[in-house]
XYZ file of C-alpha atoms in Angstrom:
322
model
C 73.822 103.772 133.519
C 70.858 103.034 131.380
C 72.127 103.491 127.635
C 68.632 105.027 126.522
C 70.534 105.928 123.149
C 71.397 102.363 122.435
C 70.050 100.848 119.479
C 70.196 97.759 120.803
C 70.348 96.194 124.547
C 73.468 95.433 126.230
C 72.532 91.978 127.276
C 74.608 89.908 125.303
C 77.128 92.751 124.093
C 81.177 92.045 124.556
C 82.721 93.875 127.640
C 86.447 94.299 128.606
C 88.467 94.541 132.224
C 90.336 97.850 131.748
C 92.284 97.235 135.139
C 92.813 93.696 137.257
C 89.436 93.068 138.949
C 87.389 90.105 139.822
C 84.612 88.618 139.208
C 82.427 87.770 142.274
C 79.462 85.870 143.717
C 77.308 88.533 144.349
C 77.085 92.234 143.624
C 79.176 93.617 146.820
C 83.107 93.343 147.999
C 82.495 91.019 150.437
C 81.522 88.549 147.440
C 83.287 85.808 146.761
C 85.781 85.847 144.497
C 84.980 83.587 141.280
C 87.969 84.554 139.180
C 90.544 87.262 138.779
C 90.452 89.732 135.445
C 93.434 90.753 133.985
C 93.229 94.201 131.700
C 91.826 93.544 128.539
C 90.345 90.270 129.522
C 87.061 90.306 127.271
C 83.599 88.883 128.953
C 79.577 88.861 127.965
C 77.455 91.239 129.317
C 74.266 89.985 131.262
C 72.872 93.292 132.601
C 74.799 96.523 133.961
C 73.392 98.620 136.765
C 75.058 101.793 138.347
C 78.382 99.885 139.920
C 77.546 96.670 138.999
C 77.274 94.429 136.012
C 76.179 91.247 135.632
C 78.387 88.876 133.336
C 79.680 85.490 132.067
C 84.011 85.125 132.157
C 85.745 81.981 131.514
C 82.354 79.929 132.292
C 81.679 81.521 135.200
C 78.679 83.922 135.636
C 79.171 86.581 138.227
C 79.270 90.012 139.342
C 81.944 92.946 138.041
C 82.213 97.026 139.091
C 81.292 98.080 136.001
C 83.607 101.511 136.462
C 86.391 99.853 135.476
C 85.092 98.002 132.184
C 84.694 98.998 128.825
C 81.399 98.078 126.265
C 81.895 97.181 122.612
C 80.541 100.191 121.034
C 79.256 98.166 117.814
C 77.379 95.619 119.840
C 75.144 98.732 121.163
C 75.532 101.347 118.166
C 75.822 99.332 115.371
C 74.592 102.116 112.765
C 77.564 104.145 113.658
C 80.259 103.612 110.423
C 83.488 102.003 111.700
C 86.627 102.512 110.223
C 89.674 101.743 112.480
C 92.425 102.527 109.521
C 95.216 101.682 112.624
C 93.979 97.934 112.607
C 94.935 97.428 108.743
C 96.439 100.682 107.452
C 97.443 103.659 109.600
C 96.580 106.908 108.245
C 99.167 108.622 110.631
C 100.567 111.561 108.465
C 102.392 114.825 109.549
C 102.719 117.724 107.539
C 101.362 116.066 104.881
C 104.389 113.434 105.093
C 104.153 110.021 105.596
C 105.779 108.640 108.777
C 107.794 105.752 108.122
C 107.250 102.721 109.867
C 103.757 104.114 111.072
C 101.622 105.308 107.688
C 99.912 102.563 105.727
C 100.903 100.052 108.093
C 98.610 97.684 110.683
C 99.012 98.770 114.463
C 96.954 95.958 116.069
C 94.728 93.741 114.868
C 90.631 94.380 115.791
C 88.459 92.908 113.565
C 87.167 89.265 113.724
C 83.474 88.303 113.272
C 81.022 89.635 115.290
C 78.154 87.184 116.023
C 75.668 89.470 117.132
C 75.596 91.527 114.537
C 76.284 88.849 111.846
C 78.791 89.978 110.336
C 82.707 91.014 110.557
C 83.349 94.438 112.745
C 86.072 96.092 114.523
C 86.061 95.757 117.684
C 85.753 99.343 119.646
C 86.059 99.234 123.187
C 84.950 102.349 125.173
C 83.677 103.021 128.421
C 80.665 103.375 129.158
C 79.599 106.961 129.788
C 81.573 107.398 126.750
C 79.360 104.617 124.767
C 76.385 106.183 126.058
C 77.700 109.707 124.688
C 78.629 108.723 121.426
C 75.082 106.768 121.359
C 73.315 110.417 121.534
C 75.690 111.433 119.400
C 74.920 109.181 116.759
C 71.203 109.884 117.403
C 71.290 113.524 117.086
C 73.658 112.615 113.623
C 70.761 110.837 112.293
C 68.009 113.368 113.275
C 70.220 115.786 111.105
C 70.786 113.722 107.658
C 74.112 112.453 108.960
C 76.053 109.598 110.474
C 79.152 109.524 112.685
C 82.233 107.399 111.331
C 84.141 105.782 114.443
C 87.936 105.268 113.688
C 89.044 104.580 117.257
C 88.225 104.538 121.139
C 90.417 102.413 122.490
C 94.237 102.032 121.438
C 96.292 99.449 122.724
C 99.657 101.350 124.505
C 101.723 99.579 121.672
C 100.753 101.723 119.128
C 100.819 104.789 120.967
C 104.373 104.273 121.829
C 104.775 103.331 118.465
C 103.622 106.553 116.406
C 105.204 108.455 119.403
C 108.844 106.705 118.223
C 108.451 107.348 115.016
C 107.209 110.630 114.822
C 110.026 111.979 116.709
C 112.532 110.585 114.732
C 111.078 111.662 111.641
C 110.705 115.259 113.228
C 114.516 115.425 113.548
C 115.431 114.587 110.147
C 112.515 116.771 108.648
C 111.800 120.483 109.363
C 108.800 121.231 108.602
C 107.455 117.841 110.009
C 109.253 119.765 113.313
C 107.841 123.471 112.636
C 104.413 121.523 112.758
C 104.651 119.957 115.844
C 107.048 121.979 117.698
C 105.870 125.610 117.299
C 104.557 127.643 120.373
C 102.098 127.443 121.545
C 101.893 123.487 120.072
C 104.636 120.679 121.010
C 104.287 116.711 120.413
C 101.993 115.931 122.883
C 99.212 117.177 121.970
C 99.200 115.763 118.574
C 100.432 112.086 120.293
C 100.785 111.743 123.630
C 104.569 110.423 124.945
C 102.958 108.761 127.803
C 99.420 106.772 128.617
C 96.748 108.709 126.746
C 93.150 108.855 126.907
C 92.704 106.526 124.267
C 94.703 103.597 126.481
C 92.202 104.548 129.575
C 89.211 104.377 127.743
C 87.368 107.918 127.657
C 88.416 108.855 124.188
C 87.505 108.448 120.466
C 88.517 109.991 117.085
C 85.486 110.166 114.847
C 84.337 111.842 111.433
C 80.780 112.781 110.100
C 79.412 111.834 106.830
C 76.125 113.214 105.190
C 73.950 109.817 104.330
C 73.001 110.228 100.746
C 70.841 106.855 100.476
C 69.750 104.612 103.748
C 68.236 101.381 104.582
C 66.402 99.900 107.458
C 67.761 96.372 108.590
C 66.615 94.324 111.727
C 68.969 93.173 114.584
C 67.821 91.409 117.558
C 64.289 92.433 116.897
C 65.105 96.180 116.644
C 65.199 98.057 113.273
C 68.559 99.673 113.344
C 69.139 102.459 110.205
C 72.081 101.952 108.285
C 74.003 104.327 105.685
C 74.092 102.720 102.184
C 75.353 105.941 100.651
C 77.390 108.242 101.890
C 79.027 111.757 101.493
C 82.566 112.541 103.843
C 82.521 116.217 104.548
C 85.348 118.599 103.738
C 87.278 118.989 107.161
C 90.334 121.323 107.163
C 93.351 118.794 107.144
C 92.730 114.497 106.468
C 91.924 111.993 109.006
C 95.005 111.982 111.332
C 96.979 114.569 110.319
C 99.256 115.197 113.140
C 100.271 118.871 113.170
C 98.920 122.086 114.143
C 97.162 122.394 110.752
C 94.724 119.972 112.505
C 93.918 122.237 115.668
C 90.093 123.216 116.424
C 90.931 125.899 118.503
C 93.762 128.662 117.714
C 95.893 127.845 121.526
C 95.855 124.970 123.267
C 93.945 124.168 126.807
C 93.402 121.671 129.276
C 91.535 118.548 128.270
C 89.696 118.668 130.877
C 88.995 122.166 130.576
C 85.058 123.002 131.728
C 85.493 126.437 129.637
C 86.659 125.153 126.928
C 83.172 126.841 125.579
C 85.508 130.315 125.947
C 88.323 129.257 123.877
C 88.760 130.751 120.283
C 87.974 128.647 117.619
C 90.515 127.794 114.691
C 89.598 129.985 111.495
C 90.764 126.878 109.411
C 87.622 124.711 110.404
C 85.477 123.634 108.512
C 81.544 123.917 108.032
C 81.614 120.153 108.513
C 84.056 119.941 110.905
C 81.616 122.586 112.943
C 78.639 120.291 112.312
C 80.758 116.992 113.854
C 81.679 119.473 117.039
C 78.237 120.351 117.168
C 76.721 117.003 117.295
C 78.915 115.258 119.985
C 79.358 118.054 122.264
C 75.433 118.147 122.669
C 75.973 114.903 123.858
C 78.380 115.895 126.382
C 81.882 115.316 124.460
C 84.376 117.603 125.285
C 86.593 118.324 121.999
C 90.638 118.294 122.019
C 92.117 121.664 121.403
C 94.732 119.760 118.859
C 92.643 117.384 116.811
C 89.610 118.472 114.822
C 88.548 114.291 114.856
C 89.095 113.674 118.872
C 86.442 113.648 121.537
C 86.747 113.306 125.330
C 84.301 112.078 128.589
C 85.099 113.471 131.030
C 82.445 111.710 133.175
C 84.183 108.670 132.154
C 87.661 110.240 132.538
C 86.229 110.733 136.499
C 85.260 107.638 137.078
C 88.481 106.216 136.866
C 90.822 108.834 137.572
C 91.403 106.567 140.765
C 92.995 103.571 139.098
C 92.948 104.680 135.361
C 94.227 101.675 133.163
C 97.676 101.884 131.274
C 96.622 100.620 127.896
C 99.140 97.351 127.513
C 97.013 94.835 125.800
C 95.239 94.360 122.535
C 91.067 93.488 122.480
C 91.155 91.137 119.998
C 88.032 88.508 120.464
C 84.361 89.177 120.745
C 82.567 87.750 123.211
C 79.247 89.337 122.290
C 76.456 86.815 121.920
């Protein structure tokens, strides 16, 4: 782990417990045990190192495995736009149609004020091989005129069990929400997973790209950091969220963790700037989702939990970031 993409250090950024763990003495198992960490339990970063990181919890300072926490993507990438619609107004749509109980309503709450940065932010929990990814991600963006818009890593199991519900019901009153869903070689889950998804275990994000029309340079923490002023969404080939196959990036479905996935036939629908987005975050070692035009998996990250991956059933709500 060294985050050579961040913009700025993570000493002093706002990590999260995915999984119970504890907090110890010093950097080993035999530590002592300071205090136990419940999932979603939010802390400050001191330092990370491969296993371990170095961190303050509930006025303790102490030593964590740093496998099984996430980083608060803003608090290291803070040029990255962030948009989480599902913490004030879902975008959720199928077939065009709006799902009731789901579309233009708030899933969780995530944004509070963000002390580091000055100013209010969602809060966007990922692990960290993922963080790092989406950091060269971002970097790469930039080098090419654009900027990546961040709508979600993390999504509390809540919601997912939530859009999952609601979906389905709407798919049995409404046919062509069904034909767009449910027809071979698609079905539900790959548009919303009826079970833990990525997104709950950390290794995950739905993004967009926008072309930066006008930018400014503003200083954080001592480093200049690049920000969009002006910016230009590119066409993709369905809306943000738009659960049905209209949304696929490849024409048949495959593994998510599929190593080939460079094999697979592309979707004649996408779009140049749906293309460009691909292009950018699999340089940086994303894997896309056969489904979703907008989603993005690590599957470093996905290994380094696969172990004891974490089920998602909490909300990240305060920022500890400093």
């Amino acid at each position: 782990m060294n985050g050579r993409y961040f913009e700025l250090p993570v000493e002093g950024a706002s990590g999260y417990a995915v999984v119970e763990t504890e907090l110890r003495k010093e950097p080993a198992l035999t530590g002592k045990i300071l205090k136990e960490l419940h999932p979603g339990d939010g802390f400050t970063i001191l330092k990370t190192g491969d296993q371990w990181w170095h961190v303050e919890f509930g006025g303790k300072i102490g030593w964590l495995l740093g496998r099984w926490c996430m980083i608060n993507l803003p608090d290291v990438v803070p040029s990255i736009l962030y948009d989480d619609t599902n913490a004030y107004s879902s975008v959720f749509r199928s077939s065009g149609r709006a799902i009731p109980g789901i579309t233009g309503e708030q899933l969780y709450q995530a944004k509070t004020y963000n002390p580091r940065l000055g100013r209010e932010e969602f809060i966007t929990p990922a692990l960290f091989p993922l963080a790092e990814k989406l950091a060269e991600a971002q970097a790469i963006a930039l080098s090419n005129g654009d900027c990546l818009k961040v709508c979600e890593c993390y999504r509390p199991y809540s919601a997912q069990e939530k859009v999952v519900r609601c979906l389905s019901r709407l798919s049995e009153e409404d046919s062509q929400v069904r034909a767009g869903i449910d027809t071979p070689p698609w079905e539900l889950e790959w548009f919303i997973a009826p079970y833990t998804s990525n997104h709950q275990q950390g290794y995950a994000v739905d993004l967009s790209l926008v072309k930066i029309l006008e930018k400014r340079e503003t200083v954080i923490k001592g480093r200049t950091i690049v920000k969009a002023e002006k910016v230009e969404e590119y066409t993709m080939q369905t809306p943000f969220h738009e659960l049905s196959m209209a949304s696929a990036a490849y024409a048949h479905p495959f593994p998510s963790a599929n190593p080939d996935w460079q094999q697979a036939e592309g979707s004649p629908a996408m779009t140049d700037g749906a293309k460009r987005l691909q292009r950018w975050c699999t340089r940086a070692g994303l894997t896309p989702l056969a489904s979703e035009w907008w989603h993005f998996n690590d599957l470093e990250a996905m290994e380094q939990t696969k172990d004891r991956p974490g089920e998602g059933r909490y909300h990240c709500e305060r920022c500890y970031s400093r």
